[in-house]
Tab-separated table of C-alpha atoms and ligand atoms in Angstrom:
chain	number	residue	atom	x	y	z
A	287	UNK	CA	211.738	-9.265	119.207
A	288	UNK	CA	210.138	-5.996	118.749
A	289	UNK	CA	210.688	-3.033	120.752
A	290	UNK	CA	207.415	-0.875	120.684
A	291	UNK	CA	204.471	-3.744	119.592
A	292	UNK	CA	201.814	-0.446	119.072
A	293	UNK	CA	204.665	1.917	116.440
A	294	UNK	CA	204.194	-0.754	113.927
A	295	UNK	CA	200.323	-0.779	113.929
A	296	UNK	CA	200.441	3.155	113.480
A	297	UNK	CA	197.751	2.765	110.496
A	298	UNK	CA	195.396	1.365	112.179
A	299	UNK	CA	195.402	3.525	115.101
A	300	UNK	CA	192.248	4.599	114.681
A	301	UNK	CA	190.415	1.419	114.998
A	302	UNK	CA	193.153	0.704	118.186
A	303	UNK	CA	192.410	3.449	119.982
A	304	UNK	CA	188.915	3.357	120.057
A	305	UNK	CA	188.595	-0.934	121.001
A	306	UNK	CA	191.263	-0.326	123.690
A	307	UNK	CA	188.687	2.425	125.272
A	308	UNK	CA	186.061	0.392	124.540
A	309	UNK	CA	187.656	-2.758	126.608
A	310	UNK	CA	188.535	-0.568	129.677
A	311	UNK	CA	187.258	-1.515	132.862
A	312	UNK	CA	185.219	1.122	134.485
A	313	UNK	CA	184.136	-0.036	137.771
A	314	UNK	CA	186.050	-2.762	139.925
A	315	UNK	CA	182.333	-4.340	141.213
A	316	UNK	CA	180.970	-4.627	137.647
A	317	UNK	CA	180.930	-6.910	134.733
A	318	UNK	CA	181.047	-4.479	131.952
A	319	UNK	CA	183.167	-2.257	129.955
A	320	UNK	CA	183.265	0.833	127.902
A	321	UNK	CA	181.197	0.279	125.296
A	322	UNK	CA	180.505	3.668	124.557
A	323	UNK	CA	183.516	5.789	125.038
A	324	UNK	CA	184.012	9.246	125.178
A	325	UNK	CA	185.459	10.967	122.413
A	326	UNK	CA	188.111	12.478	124.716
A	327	UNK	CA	188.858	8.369	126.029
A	328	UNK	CA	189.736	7.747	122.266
A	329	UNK	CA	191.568	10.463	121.481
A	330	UNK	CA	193.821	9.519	124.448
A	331	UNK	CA	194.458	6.651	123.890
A	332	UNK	CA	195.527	7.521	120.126
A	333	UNK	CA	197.752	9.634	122.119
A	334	UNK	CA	199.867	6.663	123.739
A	335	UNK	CA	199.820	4.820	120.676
A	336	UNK	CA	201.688	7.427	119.102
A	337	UNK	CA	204.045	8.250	122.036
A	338	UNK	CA	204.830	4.872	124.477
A	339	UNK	CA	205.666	7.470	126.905
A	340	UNK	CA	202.515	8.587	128.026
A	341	UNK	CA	201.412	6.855	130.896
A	342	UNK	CA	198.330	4.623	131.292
A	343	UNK	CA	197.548	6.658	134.627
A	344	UNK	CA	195.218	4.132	136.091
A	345	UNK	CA	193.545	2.806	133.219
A	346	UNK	CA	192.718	-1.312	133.790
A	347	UNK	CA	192.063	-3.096	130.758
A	348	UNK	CA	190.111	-6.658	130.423
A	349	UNK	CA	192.859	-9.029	130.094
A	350	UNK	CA	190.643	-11.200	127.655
A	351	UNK	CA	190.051	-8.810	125.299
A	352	UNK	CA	193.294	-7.492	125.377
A	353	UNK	CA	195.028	-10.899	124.665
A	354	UNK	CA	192.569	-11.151	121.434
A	355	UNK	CA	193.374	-7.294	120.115
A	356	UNK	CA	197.330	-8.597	120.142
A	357	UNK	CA	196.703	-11.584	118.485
A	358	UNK	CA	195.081	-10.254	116.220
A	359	UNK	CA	198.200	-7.517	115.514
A	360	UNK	CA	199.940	-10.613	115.053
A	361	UNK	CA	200.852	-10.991	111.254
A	362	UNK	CA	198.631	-14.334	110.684
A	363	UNK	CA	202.030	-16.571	109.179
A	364	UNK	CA	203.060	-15.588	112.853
A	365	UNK	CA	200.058	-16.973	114.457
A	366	UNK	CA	201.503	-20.538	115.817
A	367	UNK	CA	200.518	-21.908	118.686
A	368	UNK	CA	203.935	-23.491	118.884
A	369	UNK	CA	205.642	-19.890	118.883
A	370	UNK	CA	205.787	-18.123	122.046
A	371	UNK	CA	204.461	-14.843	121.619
A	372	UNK	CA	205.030	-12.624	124.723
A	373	UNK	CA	204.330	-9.096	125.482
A	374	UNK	CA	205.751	-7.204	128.426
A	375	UNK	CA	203.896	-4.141	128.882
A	376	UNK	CA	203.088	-1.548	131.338
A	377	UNK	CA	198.960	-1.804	131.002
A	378	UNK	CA	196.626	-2.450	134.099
A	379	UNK	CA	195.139	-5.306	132.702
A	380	UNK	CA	192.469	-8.157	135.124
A	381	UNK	CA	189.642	-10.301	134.966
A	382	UNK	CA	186.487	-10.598	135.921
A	383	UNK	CA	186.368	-13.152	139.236
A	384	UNK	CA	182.445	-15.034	139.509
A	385	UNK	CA	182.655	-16.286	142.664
A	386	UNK	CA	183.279	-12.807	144.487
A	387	UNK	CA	181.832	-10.525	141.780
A	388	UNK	CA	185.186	-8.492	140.997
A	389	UNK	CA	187.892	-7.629	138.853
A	390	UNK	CA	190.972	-8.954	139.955
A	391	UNK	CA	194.512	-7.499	138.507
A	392	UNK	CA	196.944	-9.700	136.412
A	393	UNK	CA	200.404	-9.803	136.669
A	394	UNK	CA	200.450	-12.007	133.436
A	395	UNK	CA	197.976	-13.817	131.678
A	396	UNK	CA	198.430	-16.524	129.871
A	397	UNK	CA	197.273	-16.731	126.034
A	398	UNK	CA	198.265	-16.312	122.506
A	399	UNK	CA	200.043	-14.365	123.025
A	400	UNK	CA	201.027	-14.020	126.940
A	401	UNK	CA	200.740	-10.523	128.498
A	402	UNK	CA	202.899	-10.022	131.561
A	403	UNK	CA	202.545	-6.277	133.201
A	404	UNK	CA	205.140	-4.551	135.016
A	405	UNK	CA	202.230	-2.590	136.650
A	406	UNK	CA	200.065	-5.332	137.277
A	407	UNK	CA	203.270	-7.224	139.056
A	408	UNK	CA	203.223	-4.166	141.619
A	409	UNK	CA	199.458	-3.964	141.738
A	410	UNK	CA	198.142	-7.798	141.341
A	411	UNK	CA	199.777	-9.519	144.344
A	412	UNK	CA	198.364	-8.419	147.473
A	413	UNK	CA	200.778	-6.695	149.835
A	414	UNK	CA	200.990	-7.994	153.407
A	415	UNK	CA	197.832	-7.507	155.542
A	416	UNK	CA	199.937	-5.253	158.017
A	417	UNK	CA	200.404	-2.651	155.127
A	418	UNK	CA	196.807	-2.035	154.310
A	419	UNK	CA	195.947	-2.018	158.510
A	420	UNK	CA	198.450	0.912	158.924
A	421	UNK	CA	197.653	2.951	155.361
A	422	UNK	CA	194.272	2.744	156.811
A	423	UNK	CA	194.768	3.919	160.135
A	424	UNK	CA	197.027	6.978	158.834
A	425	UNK	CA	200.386	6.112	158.228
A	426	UNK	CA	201.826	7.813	155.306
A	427	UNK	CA	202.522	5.578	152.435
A	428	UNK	CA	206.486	6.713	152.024
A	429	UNK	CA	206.538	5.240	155.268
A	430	UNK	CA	205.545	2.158	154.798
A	431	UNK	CA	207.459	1.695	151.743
A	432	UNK	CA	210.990	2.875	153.686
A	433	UNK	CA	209.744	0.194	156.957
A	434	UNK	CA	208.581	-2.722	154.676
A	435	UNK	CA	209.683	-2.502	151.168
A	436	UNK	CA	211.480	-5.094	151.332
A	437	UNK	CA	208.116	-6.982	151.727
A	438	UNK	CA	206.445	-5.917	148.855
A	439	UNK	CA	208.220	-5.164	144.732
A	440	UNK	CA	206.952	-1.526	144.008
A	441	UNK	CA	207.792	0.745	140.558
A	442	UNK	CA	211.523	1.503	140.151
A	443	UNK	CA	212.143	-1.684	142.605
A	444	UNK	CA	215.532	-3.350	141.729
A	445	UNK	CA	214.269	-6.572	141.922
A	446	UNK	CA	211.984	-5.942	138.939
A	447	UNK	CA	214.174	-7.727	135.969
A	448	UNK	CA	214.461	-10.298	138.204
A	449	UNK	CA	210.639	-10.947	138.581
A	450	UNK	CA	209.878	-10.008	135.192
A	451	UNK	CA	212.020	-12.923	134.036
A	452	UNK	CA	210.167	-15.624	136.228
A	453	UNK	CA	206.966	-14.172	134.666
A	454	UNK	CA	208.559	-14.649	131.278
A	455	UNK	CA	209.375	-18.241	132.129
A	456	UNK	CA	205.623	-18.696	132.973
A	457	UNK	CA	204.749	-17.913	129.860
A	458	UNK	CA	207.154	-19.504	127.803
A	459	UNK	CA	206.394	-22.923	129.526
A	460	UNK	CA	202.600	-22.147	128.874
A	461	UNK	CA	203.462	-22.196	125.494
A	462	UNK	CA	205.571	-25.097	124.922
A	463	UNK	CA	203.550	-27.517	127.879
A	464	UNK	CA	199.833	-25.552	127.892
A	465	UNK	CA	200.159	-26.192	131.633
A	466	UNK	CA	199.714	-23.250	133.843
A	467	UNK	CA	201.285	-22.339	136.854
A	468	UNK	CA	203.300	-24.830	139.574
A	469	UNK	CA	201.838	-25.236	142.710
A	470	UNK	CA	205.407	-25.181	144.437
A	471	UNK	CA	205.623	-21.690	146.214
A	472	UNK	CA	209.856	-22.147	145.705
A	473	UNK	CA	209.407	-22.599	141.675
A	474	UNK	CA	209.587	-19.421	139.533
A	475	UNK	CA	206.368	-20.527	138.235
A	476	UNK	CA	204.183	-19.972	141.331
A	477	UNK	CA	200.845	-18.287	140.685
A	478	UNK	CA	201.886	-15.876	143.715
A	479	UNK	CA	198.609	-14.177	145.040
A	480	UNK	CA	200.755	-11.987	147.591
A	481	UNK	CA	203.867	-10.079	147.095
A	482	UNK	CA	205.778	-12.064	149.609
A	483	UNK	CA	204.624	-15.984	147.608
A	484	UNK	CA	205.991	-13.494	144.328
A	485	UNK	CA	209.466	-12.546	146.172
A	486	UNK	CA	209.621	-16.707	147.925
A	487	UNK	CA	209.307	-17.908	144.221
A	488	UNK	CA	211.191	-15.360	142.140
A	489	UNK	CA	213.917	-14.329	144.409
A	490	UNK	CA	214.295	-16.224	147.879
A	491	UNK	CA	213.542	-19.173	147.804
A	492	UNK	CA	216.152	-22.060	147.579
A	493	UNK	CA	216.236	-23.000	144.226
A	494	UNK	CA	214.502	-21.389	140.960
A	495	UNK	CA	212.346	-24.027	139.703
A	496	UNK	CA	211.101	-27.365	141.700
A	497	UNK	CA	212.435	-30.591	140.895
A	498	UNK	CA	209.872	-31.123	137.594
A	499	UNK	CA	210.270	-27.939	135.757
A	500	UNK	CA	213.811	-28.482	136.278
A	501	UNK	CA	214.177	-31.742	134.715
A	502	UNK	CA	211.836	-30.314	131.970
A	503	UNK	CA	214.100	-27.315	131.198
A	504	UNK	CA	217.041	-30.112	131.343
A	505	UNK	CA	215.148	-32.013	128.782
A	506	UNK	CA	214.863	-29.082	126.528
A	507	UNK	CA	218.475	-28.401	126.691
A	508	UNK	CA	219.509	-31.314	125.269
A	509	UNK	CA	216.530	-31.174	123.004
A	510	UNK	CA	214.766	-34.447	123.566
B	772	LIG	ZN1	207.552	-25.981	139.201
């Protein structure tokens, strides 16, 4: 377990700073990245290596590219497939979607290592339809949030741990299985495209994992 992933790579922030500006996303409608940053882009970002606390402030990172920077951080007698290596961040992070031509946000994504993103599980899953229709026509966003938060998992949300741990299931059953995802929308390892499928499958539906992954987490218990 390791607290800050980035404070122990602090000699080779150089080389960090400037691929994470060069994988940044600049346009949500485009297939291409950074590839020549600003010197001001890389300077930043040597910033937040050196101080966590800085905030990404809107930054959305290629998922892809992202997973293969971290793995290669990874000291290589660490680089097992049949270790789960997980980071929980705070990065933006997507990919890029062929059939309609966009970047799409990830909550997690599922590698070597796994990323799941605080951000992205506040930003990735759509909220309801209703929400956007009234932001549109005016309403005030602080609004919406006090009417139908409970709709919807937002920063500084309670639920939050709770979520974050059925993403961290995901990807600790992608490691041991290489299976992705359950298509049950009551199993904590729901691909959940809208906030609602995340809360059904993380928080209120009627049991945490269907009948399958149960037996499989049964299984591992008694470690046969
Ligand atoms: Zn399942």
């Amino acid at each position: 377990m390791k607290d800050e992933f980035w404070s122990t790579h602090l000699d080779k922030k150089e080389n960090l700073a400037l691929e994470l500006a060069t994988i940044r996303v600049l346009h949500p409608t485009k297939n291409e990245l950074n590839d020549d940053p600003l010197e001001a882009e890389i300077d930043f970002e040597k910033r937040r290596l050196e101080r966590a606390s800085i905030k990404s402030g809107g930054i959305f990172y290629d998922a892809t590219r992202l997973v293969s920077l971290y793995w290669r951080l990874i000291p290589k007698e660490g680089r097992r497939s049949n270790v789960c290596h997980l980071i929980l961040t705070r990065e933006l992070f997507g990919t890029w979607d062929r059939d309609d031509l966009r970047w799409h946000a990830r909550a997690v994504m599922l590698g070597y290592p796994c990323l799941v993103s605080a951000t992205g599980l506040v930003e990735a899953p759509a909220k309801p339809s209703e929400y956007y229709q009234r932001r549109n026509a005016g309403v005030d966003v602080a609004s919406l949030k006090e009417e139908m938060g409970e709709h919807f998992i937002d920063y500084g949300d309670e639920r939050m741990i709770e979520v974050l741990k059925g993403y961290c299931a995901q990807a600790v059953f992608y490691s041991m299985t290489r299976q992705a995802f359950c298509d049950d929308p009551g199993c904590r390892l729901f691909n959940a495209h809208w906030q609602v499928e995340l809360i059904y499958a993380q928080i209120g539906g009627p049991y945490e994992f269907c009948e399958k992954h149960t037996r499989m987490i049964e299984k591992l218990k008694a470690g046969t």
